[in-house]
Coordinates of C-alpha atoms and ligand atoms in Angstrom, one line a residue:
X1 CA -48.8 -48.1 14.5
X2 CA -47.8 -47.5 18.3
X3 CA -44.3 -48.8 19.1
X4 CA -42.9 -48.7 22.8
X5 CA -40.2 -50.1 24.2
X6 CA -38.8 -50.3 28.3
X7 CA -40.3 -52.4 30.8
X8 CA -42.6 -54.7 28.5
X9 CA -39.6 -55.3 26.3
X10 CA -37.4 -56.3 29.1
X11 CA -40.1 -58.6 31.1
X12 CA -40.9 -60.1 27.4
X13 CA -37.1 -60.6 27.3
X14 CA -37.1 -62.3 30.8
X15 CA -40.1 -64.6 29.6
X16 CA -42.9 -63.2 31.5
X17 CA -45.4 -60.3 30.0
X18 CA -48.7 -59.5 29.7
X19 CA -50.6 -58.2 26.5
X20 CA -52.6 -55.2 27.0
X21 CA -55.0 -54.3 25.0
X22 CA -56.4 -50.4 25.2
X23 CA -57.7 -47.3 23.5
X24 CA -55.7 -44.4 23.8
X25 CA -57.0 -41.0 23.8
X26 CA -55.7 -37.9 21.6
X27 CA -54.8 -35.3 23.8
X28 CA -53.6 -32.9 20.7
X29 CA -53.0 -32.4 17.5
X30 CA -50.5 -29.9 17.0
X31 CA -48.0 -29.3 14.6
X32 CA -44.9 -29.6 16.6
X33 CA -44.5 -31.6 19.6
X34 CA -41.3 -30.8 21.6
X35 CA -40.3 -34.3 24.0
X36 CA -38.6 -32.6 26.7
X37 CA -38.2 -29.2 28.1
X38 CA -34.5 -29.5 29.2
X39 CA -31.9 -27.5 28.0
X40 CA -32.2 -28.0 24.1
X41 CA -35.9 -28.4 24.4
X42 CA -37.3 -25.0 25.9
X43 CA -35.3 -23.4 23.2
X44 CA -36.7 -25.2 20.7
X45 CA -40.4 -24.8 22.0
X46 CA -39.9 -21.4 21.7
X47 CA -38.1 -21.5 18.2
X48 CA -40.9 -23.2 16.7
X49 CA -43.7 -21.4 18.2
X50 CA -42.4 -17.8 17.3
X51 CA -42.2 -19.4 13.9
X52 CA -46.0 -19.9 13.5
X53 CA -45.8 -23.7 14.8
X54 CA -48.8 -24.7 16.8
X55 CA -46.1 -26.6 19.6
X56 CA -47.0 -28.7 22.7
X57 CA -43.9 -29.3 24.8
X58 CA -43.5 -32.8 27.1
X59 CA -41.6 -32.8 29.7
X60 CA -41.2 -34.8 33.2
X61 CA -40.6 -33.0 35.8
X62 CA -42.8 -29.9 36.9
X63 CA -39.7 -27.4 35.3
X64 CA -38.3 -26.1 32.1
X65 CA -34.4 -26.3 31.7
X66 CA -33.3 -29.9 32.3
X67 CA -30.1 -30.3 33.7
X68 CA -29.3 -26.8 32.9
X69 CA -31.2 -26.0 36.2
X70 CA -30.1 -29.4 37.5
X71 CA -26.7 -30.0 37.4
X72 CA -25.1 -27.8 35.1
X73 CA -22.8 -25.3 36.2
X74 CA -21.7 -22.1 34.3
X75 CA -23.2 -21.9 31.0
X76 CA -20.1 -22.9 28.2
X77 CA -19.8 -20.8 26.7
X78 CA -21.4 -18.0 24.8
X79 CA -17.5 -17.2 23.3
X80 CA -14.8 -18.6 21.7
X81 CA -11.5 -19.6 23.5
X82 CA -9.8 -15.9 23.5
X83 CA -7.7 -16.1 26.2
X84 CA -6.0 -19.0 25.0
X85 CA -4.6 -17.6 21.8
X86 CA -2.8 -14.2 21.8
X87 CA -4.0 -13.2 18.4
X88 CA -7.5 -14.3 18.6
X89 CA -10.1 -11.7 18.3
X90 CA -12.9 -12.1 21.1
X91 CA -16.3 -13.3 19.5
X92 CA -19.3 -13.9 20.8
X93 CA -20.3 -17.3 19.0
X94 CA -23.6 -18.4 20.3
X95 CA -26.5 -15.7 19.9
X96 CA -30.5 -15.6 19.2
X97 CA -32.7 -17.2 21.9
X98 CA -29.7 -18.8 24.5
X99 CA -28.7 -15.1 24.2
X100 CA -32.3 -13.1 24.0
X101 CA -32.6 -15.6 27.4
X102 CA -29.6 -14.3 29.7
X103 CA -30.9 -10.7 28.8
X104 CA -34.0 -11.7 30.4
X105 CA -32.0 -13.3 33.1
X106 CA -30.2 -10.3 33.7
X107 CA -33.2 -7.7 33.7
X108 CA -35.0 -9.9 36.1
X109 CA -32.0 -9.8 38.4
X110 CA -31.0 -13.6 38.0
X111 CA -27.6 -13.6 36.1
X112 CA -24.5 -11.1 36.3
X113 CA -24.6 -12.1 32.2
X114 CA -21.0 -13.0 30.7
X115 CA -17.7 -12.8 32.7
X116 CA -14.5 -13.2 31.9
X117 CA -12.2 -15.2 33.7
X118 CA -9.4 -14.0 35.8
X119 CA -7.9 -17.3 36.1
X120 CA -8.5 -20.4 34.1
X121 CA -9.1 -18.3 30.9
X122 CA -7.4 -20.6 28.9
X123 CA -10.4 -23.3 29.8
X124 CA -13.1 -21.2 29.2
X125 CA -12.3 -17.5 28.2
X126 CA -16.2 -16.5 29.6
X127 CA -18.6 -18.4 31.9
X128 CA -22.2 -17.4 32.1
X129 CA -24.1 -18.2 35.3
X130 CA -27.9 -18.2 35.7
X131 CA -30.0 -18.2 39.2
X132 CA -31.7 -21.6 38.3
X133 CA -34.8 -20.8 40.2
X134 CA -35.5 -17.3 38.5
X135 CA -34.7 -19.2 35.0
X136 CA -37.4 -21.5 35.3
X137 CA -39.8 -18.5 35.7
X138 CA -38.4 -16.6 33.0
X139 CA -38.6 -19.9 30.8
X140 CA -42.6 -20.4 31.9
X141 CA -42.9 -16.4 31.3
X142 CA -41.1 -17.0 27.3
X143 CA -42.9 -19.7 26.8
X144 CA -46.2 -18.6 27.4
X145 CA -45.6 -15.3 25.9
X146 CA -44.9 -17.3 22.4
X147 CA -48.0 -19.5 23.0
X148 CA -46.3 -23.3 23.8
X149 CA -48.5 -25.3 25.0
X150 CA -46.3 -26.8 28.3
X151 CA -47.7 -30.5 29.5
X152 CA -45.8 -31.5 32.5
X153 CA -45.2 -34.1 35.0
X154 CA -45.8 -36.0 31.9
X155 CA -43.7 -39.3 30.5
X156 CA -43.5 -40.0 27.0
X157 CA -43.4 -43.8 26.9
X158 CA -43.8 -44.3 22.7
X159 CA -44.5 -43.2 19.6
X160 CA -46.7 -42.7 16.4
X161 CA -45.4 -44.0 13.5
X162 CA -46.9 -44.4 9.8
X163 CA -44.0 -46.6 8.4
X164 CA -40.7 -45.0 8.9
X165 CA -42.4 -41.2 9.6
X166 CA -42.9 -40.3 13.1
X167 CA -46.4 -38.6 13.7
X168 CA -46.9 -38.3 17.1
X169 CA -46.0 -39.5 20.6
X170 CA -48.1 -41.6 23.3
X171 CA -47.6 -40.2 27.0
X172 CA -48.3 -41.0 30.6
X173 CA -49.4 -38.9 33.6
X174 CA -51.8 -38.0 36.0
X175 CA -54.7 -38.0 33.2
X176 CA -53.4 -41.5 32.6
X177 CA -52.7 -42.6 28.9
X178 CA -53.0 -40.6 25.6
X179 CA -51.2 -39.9 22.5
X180 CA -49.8 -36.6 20.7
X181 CA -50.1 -36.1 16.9
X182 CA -47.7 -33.3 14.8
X183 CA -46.1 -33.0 12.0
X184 CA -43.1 -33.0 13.6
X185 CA -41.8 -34.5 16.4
X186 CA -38.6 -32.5 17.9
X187 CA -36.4 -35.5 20.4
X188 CA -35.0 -33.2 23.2
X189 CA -35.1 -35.8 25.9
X190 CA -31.3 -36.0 25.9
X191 CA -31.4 -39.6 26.1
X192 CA -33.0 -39.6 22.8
X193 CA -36.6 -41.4 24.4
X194 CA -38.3 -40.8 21.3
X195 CA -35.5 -41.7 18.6
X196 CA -34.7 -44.9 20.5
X197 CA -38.9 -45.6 21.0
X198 CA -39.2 -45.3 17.0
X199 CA -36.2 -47.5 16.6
X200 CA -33.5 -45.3 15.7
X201 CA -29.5 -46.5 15.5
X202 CA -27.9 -45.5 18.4
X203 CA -25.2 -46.3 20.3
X204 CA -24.3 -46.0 24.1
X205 CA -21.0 -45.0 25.6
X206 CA -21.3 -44.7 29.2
X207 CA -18.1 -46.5 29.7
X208 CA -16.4 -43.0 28.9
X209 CA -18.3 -40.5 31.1
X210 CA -19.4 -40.4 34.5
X211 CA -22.5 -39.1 35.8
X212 CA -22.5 -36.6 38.5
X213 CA -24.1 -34.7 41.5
X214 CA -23.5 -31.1 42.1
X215 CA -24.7 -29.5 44.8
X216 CA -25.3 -26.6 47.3
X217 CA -23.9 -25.5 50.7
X218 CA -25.2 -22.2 52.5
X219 CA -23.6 -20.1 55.5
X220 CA -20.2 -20.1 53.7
X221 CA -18.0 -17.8 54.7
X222 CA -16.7 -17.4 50.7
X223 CA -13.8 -14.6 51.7
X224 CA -12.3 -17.1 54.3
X225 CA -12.7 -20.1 52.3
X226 CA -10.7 -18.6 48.7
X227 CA -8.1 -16.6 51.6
X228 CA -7.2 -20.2 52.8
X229 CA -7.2 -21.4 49.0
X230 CA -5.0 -18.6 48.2
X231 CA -2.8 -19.3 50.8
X232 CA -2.4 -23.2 49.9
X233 CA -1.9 -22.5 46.3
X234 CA -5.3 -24.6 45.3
X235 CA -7.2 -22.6 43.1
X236 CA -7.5 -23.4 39.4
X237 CA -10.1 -21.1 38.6
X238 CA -11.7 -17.5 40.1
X239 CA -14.1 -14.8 38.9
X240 CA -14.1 -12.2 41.4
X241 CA -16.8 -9.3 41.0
X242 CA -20.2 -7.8 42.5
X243 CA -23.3 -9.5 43.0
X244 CA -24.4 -7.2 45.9
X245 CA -22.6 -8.2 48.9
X246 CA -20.6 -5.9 51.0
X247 CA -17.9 -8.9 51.8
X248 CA -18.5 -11.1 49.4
X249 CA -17.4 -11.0 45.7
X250 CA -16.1 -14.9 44.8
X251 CA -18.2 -15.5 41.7
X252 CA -16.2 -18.8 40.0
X253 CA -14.1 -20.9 41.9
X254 CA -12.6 -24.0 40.9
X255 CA -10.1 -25.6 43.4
X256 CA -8.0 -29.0 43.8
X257 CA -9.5 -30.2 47.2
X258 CA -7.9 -33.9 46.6
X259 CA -4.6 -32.0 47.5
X260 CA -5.5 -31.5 51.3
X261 CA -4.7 -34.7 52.7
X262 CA -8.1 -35.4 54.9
X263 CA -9.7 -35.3 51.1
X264 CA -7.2 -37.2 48.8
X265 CA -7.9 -41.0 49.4
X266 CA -11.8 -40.2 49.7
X267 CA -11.7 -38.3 46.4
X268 CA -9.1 -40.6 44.8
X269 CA -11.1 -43.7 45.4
X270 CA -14.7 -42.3 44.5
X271 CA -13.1 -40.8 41.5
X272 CA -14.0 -37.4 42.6
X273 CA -12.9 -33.9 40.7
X274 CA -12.4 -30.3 41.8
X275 CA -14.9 -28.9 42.9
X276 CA -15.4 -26.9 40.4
X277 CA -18.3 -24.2 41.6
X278 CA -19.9 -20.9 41.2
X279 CA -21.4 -18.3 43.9
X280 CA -24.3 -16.5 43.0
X281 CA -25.9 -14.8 46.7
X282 CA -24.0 -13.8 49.4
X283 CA -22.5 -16.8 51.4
X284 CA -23.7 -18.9 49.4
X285 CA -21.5 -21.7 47.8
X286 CA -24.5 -22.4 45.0
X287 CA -22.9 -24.9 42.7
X288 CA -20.5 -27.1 43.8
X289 CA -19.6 -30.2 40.8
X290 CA -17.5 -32.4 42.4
X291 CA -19.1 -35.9 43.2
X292 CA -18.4 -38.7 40.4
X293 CA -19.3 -42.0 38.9
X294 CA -18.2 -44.0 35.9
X295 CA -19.8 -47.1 33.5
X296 CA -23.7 -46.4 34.4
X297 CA -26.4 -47.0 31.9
X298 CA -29.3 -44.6 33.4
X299 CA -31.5 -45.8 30.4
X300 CA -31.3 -48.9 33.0
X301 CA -33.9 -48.1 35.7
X302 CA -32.1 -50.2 37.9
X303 CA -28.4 -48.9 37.5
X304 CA -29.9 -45.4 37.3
X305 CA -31.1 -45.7 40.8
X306 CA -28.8 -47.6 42.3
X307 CA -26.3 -44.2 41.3
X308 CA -28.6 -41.7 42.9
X309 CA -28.4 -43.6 45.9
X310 CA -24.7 -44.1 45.5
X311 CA -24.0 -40.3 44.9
X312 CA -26.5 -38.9 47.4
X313 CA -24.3 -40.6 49.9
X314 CA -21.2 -39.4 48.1
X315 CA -22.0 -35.8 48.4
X316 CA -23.1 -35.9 52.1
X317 CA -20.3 -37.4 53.3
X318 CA -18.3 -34.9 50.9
X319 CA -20.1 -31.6 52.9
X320 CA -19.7 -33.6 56.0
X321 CA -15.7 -33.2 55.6
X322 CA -15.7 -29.6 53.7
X323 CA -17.7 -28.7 57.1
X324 CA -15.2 -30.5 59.2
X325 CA -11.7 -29.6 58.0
X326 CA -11.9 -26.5 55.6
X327 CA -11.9 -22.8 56.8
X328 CA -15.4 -20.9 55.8
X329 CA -18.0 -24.4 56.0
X330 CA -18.1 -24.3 59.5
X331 CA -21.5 -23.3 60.0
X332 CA -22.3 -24.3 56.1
X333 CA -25.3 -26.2 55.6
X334 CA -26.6 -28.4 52.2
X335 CA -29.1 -26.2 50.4
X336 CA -29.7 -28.0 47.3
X337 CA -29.8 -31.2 45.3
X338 CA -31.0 -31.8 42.0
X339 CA -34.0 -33.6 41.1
X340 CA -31.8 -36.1 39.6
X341 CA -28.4 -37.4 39.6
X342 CA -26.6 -35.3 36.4
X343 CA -26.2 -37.6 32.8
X344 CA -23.8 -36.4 30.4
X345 CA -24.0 -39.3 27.5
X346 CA -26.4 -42.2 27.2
X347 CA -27.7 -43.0 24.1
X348 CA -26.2 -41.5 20.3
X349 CA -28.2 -41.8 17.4
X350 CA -26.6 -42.1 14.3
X351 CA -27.5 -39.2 12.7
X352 CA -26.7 -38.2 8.3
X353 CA -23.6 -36.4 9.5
X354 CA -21.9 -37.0 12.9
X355 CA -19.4 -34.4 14.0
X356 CA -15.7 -35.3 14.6
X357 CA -13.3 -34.4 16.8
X358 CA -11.2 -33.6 13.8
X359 CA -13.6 -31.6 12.2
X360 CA -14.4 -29.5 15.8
X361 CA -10.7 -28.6 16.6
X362 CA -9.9 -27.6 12.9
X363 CA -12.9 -25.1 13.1
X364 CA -14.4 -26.9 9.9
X365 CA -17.1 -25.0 8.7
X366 CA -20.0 -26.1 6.4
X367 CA -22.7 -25.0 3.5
X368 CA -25.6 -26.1 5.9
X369 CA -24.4 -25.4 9.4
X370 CA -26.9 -23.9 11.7
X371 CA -25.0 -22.8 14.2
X372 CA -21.3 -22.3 15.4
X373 CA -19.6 -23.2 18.5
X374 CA -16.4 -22.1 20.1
X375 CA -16.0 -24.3 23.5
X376 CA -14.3 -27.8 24.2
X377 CA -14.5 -29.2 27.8
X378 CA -11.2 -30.5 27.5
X379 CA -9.2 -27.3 27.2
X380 CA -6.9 -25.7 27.3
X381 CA -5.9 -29.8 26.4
X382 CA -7.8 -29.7 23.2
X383 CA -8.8 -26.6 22.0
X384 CA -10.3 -25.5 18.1
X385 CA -8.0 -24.0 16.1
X386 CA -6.6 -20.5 16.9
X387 CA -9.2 -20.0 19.2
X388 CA -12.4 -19.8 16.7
X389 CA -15.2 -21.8 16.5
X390 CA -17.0 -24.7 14.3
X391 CA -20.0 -24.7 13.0
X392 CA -22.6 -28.0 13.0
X393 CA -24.6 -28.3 10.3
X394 CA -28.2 -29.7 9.5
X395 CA -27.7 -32.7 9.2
X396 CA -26.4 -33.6 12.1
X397 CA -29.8 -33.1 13.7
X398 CA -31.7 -35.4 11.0
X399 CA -31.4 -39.3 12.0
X400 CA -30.5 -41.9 9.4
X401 CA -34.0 -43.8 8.2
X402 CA -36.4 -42.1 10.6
X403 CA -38.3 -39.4 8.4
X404 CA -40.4 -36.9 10.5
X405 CA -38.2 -36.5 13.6
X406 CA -35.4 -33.9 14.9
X407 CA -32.8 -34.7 17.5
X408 CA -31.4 -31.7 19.1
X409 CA -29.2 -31.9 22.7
X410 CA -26.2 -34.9 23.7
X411 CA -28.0 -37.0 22.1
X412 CA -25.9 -36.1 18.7
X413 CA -22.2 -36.9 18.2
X414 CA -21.2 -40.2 18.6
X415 CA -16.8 -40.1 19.8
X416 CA -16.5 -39.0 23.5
X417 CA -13.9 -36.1 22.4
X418 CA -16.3 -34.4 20.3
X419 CA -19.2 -35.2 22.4
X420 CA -17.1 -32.7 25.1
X421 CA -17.6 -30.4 22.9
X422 CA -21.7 -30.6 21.3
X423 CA -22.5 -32.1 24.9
X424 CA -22.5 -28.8 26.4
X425 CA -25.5 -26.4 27.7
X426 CA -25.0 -23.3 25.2
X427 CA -24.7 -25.8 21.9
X428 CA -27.6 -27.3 23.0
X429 CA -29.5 -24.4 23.3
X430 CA -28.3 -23.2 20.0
X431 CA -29.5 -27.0 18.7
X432 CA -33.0 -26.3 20.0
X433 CA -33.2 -22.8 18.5
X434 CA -32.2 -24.7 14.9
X435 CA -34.5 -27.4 15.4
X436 CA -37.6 -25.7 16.3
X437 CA -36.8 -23.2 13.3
X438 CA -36.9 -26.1 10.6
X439 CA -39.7 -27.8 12.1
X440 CA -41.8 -24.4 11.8
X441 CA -40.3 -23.9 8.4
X442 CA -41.5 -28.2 7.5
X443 CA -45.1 -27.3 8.9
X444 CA -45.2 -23.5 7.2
X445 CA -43.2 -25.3 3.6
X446 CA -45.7 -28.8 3.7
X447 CA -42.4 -30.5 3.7
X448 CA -40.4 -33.6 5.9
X449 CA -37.6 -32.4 8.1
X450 CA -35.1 -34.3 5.7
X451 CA -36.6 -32.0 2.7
X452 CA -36.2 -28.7 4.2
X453 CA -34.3 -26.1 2.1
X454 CA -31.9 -25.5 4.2
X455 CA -30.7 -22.2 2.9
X456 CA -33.8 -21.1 3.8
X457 CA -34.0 -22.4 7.6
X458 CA -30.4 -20.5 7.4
X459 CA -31.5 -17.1 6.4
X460 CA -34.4 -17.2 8.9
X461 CA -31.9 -18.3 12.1
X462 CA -29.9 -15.4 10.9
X463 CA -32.9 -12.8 10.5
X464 CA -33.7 -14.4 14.3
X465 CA -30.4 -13.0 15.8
X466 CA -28.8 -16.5 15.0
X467 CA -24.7 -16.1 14.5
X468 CA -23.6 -18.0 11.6
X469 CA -20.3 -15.9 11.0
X470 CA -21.9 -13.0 9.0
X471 CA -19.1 -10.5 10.0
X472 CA -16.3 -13.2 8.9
X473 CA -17.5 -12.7 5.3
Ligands
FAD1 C1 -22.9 -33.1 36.3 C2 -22.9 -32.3 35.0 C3 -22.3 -31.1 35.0 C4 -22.3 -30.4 33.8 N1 -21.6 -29.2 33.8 C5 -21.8 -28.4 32.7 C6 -21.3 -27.1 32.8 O1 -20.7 -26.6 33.8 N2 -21.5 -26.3 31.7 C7 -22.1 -26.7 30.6 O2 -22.3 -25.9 29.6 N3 -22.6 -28.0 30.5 C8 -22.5 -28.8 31.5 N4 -22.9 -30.1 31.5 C9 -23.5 -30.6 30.2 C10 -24.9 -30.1 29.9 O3 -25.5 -29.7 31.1 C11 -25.8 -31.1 29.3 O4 -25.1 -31.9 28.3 C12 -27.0 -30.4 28.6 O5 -27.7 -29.6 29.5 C13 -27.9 -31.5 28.0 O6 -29.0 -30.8 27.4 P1 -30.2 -31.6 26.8 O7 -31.2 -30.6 26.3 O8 -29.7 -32.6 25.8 O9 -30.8 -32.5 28.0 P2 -31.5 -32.0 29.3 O10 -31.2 -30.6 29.6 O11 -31.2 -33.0 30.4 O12 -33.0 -32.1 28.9 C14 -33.7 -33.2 28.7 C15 -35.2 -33.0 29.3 O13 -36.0 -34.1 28.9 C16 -36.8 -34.5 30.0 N5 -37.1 -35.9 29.7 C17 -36.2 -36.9 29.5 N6 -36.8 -38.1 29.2 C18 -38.1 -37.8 29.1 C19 -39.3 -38.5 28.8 N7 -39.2 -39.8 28.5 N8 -40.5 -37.9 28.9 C20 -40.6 -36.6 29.2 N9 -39.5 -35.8 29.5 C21 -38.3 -36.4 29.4 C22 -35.9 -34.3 31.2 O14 -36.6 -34.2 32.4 C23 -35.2 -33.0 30.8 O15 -35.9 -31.9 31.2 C24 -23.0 -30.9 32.6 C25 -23.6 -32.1 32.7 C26 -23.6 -32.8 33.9 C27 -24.4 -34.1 33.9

């Protein structure tokens, strides 16, 4: 059985459709197919690959990483929340492959590797930055070096299913139509594609968080620009350090910009933040998160381009001014978009256990976690307990009545305050890593996701470097 949903669903909705009737090849049998090579889904490629997996991974756009590489700033965060608590030990939470990949990061010369923040410690006590064009090298070089099999510029537009078990995906691109069969399918698309394609619950709660467009300006004069921040009392956050320049050493930098007065009714009325920003090269403001927009659906193809549109605009007019009234972008120039407009939360599929908020800021740990996590996007407003971590177990990953499929990504925890929390880049990655791991261990045990020992996909993540508190005990 193929099942698809999109476009033909909503012209059959509107009362107009066409039937099409065709054969679709099979590309490849393999036993893991990973649907998307973002963020969660590169790790997870490689997870399940090094575990003796056979793995094809899908993904879109011609790039590994997702919005890690397209929208993401500082990595949050390999640590737990330190700085905030006087007696809390520092711990480095998040290990195995999101850590194995900033080492290769570093010795290829793209990442300073974890900093500590001077100020704004108490958000997050370490921020890890990555040159986004090295990464998607070192990704390609990983991936290749564990034998993935890496299809991209290619859609998945449905699935395979053999009653309520996934077994495959159908795909478009340049060599037109064809289908994917595995064992197990691994949903990585961050809006859930697949899950929602194989008719999945979900919900969607893009009433809550905006979507977003960082960018890049070049030819700024970083020393002059924090000076005059300094000076105006604006900065909220700062990493000052090396990374080879003579002049300049501004690595973080987070200011309030809607307190100059040419920026405050622009900002307040496009419900603009920050910027919040990083410096990687010399001059070079690399990352600048700023630009804003609430209550867009970009499962809607219509809505989602009518806010690229809206937020190309926004951030052009936002360099525009930063060149025109602040001290350092006067002969800054915009060196970077991303491929898309950035999505933090679109679809959530109900998955056999959906973590809390409760549960996150308690540091609740469980029998069957597979990784832990020390980071909340809302601190130093909410924060987990004493400055330790969670952890998230199996299950969380597994969705209700769909047997043969793993979520891993923001497409797993369903209230906005704990979403703040699993939403970001470092769980994800630690998602993938558990994800791939269990669907090696399915195709290696003859087993369903769902029926996976999970003591033993445990013991394996920790043989593999994974951190599941082994010191604590
Ligand atoms: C503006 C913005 C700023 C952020 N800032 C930070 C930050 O500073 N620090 C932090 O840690 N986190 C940050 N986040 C959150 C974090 O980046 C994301 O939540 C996380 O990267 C999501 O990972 P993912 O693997 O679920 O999805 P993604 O990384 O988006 O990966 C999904 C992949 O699937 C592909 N894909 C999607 N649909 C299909 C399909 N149908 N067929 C084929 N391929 C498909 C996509 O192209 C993509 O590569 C930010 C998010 C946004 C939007």
């Amino acid at each position: 059985m193929v099942s698809e949903a999109g476009t033909e669903r909503e012209a059959m909705m509107a009362g107009d459709f066409i039937v099409e009737q065709i054969r679709t090849p099979v590309r490849y049998t393999c036993d893991t197919v990973v649907c998307g090579g973002g963020t969660a889904g590169f790790v997870a490629a490689l997870a399940a690959a090094r575990n003796g997996a056979k793995t094809v991974m899908v993904e879109r756009l011609g790039y590994v990483g997702g919005t890690l590489v397209n929208g993401a700033g500082p990595l949050h965060s390999f640590y737990n929340l330190y700085k905030a608590f006087p007696d809390a030990k520092k711990q480095q939470v998040v290990q195995g492959i999101p850590q194995e990949m900033i080492e290769r990061m570093m010795a290829a010369g793209g990442s300073p590797g974890h900093l500590e923040q001077e100020k704004g410690g108490s958000y997050d006590s370490v921020i890890t930055i990555v040159d986004w064009e090295l990464f998607k090298d070192v990704a390609f070089t990983m991936l290749e070096e564990a034998g993935v099999t890496v299809l991209l510029h290619t859609m998945i537009v449905g699935v395979l299913k053999d009653g309520d078990q996934l077994t495959g995906i159908v795909t478009e691109g340049k060599s037109g139509r064809e289908a994917i069969r595995a064992g197990v399918v691994i949903d990585a698309t961050g809006d859930a594609d697949v899950a929602a394609f194989a008719g999945a619950d979900y919900e969607k709660r893009q009433d809550t968080t905006s979507v977003g467009m960082p960018f890049g300006m070049n030819d700024v004069d970083m020393t002059r620009l924090v000076e005059y921040l300094k000076k105006n009392n604006l900065i909220t956050q700062l990493i000052e350090g090396d990374k080879g320049s003579e002049t300049d050493h501004v690595i973080r930098l987070g200011f309030q910009l809607n307190q100059v007065p040419e920026f405050t009714e622009f900002m307040n009325k496009e419900g603009m933040w920050g910027p919040l920003g990083f410096s990687l090269h010399e001059n070079s403001f690399t990352y600048i998160n700023s630009a804003n927009l609430i209550n867009v659906d970009t499962t809607n193809s219509e809505e989602y381009s009518a806010a690229e549109i809206t937020l190309r605009h926004q951030i052009m007019q936002l360099a525009a001014m930063l060149k025109k009234y602040i001290p350092g972008f006067e002969k800054s120039y915009v060196s970077w978009t991303p491929a898309s407009i950035g999505i933090r939360l679109t679809r959530i599929i109900t998955c056999e256990h959906d973590m809390s908020l409760e549960e996150i800021v308690n540091g609740r740990r469980f029998k069957d976690e597979v990784y832990l996590y020390g980071f909340h996007d809302c601190a130093p407003r909410i924060t987990i307990k004493e400055g330790g971590c969670y952890g998230v177990p199996y299950r969380a990953l597994l969705p209700v009545k769909l047997q043969g499929l793993l979520l891993a990504g923001r497409c797993i925890t369903s209230t906005w305050e704990a979403h703040m929390s699993t939403r970001n880049t470092v769980s994800c990655m630690a998602q993938g890593q558990a994800a791939g791991t269990a669907a090696a261990l399915c195709i290696r045990e003859g087993c369903l996701p769902k029926a996976l020992d999970v003591m033993k996909l445990r013991t394996t993540l920790i043989s593999q470097g994974v951190y599941l508190g082994q010191e604590d005990k």
